[in-house]
XYZ file of C-alpha atoms in Angstrom:
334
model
C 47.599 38.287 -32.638
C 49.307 34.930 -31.815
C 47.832 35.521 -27.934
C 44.485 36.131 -29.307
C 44.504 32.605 -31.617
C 45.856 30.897 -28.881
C 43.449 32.318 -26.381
C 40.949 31.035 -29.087
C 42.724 27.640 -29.340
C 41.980 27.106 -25.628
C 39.022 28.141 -25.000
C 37.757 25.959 -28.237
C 40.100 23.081 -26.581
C 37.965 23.533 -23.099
C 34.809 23.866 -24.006
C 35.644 20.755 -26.174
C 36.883 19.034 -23.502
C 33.668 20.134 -21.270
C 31.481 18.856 -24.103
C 33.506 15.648 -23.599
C 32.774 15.442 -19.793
C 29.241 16.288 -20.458
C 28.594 13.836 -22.300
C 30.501 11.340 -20.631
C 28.084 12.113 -17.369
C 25.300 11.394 -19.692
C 26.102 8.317 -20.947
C 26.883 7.571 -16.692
C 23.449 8.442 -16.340
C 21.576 6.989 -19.171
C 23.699 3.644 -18.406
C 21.945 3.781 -14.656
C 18.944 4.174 -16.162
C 19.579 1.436 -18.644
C 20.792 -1.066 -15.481
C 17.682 0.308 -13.704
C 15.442 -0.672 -16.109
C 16.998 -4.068 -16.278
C 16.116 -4.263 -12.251
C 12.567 -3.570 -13.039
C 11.242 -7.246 -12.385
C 9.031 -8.390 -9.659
C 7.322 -10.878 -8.865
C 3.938 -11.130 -6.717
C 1.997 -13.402 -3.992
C -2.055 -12.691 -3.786
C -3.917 -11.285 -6.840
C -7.103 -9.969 -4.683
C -8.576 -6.587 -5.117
C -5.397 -4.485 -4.219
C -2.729 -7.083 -5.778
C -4.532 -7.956 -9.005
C -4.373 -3.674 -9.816
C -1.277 -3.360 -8.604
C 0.040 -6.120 -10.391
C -2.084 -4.408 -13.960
C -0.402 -1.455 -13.005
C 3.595 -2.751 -13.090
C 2.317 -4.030 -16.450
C 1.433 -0.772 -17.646
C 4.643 0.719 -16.842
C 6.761 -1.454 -18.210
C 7.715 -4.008 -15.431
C 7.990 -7.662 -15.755
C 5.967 -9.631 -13.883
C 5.658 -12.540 -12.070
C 2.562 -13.836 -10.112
C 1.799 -16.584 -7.751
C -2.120 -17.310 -6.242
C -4.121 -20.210 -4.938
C -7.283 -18.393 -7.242
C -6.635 -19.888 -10.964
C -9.266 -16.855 -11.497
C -6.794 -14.346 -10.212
C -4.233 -15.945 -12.107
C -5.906 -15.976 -15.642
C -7.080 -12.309 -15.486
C -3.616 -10.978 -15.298
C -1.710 -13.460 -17.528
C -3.783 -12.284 -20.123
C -2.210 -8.837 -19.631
C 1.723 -10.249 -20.059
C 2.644 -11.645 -16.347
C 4.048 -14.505 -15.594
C 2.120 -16.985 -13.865
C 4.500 -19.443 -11.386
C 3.902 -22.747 -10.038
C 5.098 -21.323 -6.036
C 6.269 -19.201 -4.218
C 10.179 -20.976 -4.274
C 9.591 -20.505 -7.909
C 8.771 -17.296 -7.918
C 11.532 -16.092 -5.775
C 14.182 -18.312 -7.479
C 13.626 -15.911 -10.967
C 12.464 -12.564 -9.464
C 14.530 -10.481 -7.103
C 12.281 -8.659 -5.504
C 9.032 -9.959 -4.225
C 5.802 -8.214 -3.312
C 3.426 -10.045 -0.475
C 0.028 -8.676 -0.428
C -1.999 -11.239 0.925
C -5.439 -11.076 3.677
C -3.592 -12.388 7.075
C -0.674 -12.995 8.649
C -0.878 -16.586 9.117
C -0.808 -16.765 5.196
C 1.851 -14.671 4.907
C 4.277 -16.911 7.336
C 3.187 -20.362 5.124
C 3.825 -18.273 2.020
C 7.760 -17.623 3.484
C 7.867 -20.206 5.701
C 5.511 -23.579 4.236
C 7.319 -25.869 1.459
C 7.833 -24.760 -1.618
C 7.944 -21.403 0.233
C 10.232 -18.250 -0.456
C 12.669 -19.015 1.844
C 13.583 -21.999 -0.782
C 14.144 -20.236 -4.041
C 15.254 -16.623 -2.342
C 18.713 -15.974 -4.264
C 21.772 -13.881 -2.544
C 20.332 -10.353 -3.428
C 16.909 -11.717 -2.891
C 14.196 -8.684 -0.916
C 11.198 -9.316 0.117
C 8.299 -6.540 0.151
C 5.248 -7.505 2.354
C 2.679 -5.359 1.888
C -0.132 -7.370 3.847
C -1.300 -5.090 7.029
C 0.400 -7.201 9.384
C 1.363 -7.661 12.751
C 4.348 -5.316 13.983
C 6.035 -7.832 16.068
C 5.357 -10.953 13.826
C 7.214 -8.591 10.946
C 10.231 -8.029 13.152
C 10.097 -12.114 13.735
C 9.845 -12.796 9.992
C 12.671 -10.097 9.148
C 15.367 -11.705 11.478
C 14.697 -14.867 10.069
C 15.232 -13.558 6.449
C 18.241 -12.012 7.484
C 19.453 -14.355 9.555
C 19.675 -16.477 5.959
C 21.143 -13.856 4.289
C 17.872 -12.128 2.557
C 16.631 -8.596 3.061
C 12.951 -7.263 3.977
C 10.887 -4.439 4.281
C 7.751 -4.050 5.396
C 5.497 -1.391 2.864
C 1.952 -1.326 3.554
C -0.520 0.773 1.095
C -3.120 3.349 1.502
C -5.910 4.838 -0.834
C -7.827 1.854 -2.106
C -7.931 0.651 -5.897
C -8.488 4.048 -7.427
C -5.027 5.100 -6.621
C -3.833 1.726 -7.285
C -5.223 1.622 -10.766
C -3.800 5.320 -10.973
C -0.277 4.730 -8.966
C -0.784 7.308 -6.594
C -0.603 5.334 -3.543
C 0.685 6.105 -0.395
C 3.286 3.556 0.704
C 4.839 3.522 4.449
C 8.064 1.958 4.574
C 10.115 0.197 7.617
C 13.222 -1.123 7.148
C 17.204 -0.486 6.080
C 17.349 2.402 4.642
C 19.448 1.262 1.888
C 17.466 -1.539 1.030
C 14.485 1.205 1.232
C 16.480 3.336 -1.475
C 17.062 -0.096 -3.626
C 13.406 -0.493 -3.649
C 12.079 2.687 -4.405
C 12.642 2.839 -7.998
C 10.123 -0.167 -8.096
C 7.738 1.358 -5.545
C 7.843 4.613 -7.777
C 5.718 2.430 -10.585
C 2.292 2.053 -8.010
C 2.820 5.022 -5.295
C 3.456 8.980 -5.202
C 4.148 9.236 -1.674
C 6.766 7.114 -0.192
C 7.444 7.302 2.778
C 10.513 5.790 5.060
C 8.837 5.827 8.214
C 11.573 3.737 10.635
C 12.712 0.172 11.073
C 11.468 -2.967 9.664
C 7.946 -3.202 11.722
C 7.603 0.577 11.451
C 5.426 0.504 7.804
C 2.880 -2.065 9.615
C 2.940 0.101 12.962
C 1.801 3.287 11.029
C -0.427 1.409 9.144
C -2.709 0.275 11.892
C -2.421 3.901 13.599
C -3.973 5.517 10.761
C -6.781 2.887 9.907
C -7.598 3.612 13.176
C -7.904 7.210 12.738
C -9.970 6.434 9.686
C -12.321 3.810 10.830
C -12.615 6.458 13.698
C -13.560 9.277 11.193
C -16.159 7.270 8.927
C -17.900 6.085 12.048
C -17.986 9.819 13.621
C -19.232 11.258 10.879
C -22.069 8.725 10.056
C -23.385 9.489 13.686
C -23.044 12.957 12.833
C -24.938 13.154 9.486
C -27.080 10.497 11.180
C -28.498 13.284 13.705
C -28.412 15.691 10.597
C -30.977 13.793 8.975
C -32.855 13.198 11.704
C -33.063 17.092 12.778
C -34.095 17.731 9.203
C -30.881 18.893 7.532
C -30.025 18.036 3.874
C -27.111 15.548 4.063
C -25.899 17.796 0.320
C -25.786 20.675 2.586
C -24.260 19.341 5.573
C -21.407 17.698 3.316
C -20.966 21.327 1.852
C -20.370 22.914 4.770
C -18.503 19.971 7.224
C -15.699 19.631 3.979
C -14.989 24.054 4.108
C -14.891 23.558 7.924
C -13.053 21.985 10.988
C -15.095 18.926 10.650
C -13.791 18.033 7.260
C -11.723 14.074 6.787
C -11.499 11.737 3.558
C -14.739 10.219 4.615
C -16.491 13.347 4.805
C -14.814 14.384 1.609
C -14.893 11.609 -0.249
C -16.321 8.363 1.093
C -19.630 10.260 2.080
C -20.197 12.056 -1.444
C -19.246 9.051 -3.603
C -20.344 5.787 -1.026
C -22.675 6.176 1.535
C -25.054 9.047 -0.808
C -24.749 7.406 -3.752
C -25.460 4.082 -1.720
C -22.780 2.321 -3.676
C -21.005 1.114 -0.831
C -18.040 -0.227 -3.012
C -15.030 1.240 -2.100
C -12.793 -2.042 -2.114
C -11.521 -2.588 1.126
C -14.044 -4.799 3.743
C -15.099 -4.720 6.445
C -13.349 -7.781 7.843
C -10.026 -6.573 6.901
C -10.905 -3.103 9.023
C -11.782 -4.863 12.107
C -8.545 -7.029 12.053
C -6.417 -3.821 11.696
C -8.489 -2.112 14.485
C -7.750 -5.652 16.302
C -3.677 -4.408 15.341
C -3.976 -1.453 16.664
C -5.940 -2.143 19.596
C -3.524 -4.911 20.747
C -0.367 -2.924 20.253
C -2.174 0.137 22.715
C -2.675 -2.986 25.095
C 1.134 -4.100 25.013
C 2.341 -0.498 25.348
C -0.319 0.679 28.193
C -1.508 2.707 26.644
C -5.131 3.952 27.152
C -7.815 4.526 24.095
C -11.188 5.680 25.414
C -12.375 6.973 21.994
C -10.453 4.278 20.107
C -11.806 1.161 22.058
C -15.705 2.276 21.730
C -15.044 2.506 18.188
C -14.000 -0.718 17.747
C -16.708 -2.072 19.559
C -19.142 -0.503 17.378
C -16.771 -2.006 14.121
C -16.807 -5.691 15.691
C -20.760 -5.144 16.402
C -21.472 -4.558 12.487
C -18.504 -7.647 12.176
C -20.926 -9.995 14.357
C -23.754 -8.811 12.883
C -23.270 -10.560 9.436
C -21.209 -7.343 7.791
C -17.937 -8.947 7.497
C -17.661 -9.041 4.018
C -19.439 -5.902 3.293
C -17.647 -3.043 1.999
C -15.871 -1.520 5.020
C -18.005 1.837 3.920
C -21.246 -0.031 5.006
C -20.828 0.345 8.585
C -22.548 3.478 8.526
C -25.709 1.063 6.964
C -25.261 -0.436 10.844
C -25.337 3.606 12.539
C -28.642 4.198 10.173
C -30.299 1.175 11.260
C -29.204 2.218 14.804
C -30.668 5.534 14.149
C -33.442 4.366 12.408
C -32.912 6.835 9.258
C -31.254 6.314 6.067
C -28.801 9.144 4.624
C -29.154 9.294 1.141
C -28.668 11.782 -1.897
């Protein structure tokens, strides 16, 4: 009997002591969390179509936010939703951790780090920087060793999917840089994106960026010329749409851009035309400095800077199939 209380005894004594350990682990976990929480602060350069819903979205979740832009516009919109509005960039950096740059060009994004009363004045010890921009490859590697050479971290995380998935936070973000500063990061990038991907070193995000705007002004421009003829040769665009997006021929503009744009003759998207031919520009240039040759890829940035010089620069980057139908001398409509 004694072995059989005792047996009792310990097995009460370890399961108490697991309950212990248990809960200990929680209280590990739930502390992260806490401390992670406490992390969840950023602050943000260039409230334009992308920023402004990415900065509505942090809001939503939870995050504090800070926000810097020339537009007092811009600025208004969002302070009326809780962020933080900041008199600079220094500022912005000196009382936010991490920052997010999202802004239309390169050149701004060096006078945004670089200018007075830029970032590199108010960055603090465990400062990171985020640039988001579609940027140059080799001008991110530049800005990076500066930044580091002063003691900061950066990563370079361009976006894809346009301001639906921005307003949802299903982006897709590509990611160069340290990996560990990557994994610091994420739990921020988690708020606006569902895939994130760490695609290489700091350079990499923009690199992979270009490449597949390429590939995308590449299928939108394709498959205007296609439903172009379709037209033409008396098909119903409904039916051609049907059967391209169950077959080989199927992409996101044939899928999606096609159905909801070009049919509908909305033409809205959110993403221009301008900002299209500069990353075909990207990607065209890089293919240049590598030797690399792009039959397919060079005529169809011709065709993009042709609609560019032709007045549709800040059209909706969608529109350049407007610029294949006048071509074509049709119209493909619902």
């Amino acid at each position: 009997m004694d072995s059989i209380y005792k047996t009792r005894e310990n097995s009460m004594f370890s399961g108490f002591i697991l309950g212990i350990n248990l809960a200990s682990e929680i209280m590990k976990k739930e502390k992260v969390n806490i401390e992670g929480m406490r992390m969840m602060r950023v602050g943000i350069i260039g409230i334009g179509n992308m920023g402004g819903r990415i900065v509505r979205r942090f809001l939503e979740e939870g995050v504090e936010v800070g926000v810097f832009d020339l537009n007092k516009d811009a600025l208004e919109s969002v302070a009326a939703l809780g962020a933080e509005v900041v008199k600079s960039p220094a500022q912005l950096a000196l009382h936010y951790q991490y920052i997010i740059t999202i802004l239309p060009n390169v050149d701004i994004v060096k006078k945004t780090l670089l200018g007075g009363n830029g970032l590199l004045e108010g960055f603090q010890e465990n400062s990171v920087l985020i640039e988001m921009t579609t940027s140059i490859p080799s001008v991110t590697k530049e800005l990076s060793g500066i930044i580091e050479e002063k003691g900061f971290r950066m990563i370079d995380a361009p976006i894809s999917g346009g301001v639906k998935k921005a307003e949802d936070g299903t982006l897709t973000i590509m990611v160069g840089g340290s990996k560990d500063v990557f994994a610091e990061a994420q739990p921020l990038l988690n708020h606006i994106g569902s895939n994130i991907v760490h695609v290489g070193e700091v350079g990499a995000g923009h690199t992979i960026k270009a490449l597949n705007n390429l590939i995308s002004a590449t299928t939108l421009a394709v498959t205007g010329e296609a439903m172009a003829l379709g037209v033409k040769l008396g098909l119903d665009p409904n039916k051609m749409l049907d059967v391209i997006n169950c077959s080989t021929g199927k992409s996101f503009s044939s899928d999606f851009k096609f159905p909801t744009q070009v049919l509908t003759r909305k033409f809205e998207v959110g993403f221009t035309l301008d900002l299209m031919v500069k990353d075909l520009m990207i990607a065209m240039n890089m293919a240049e400095e590598q030797k690399t040759p792009m039959f397919i890829s060079s005529a169809v940035y011709q065709l993009w800077k042709h609609a560019w010089t032709q007045g549709g620069s800040e059209m909706d980057h969608t529109a350049i199939v407007k610029f294949i139908e006048e071509m074509a001398d049709v119209e493909i409509k619902a």
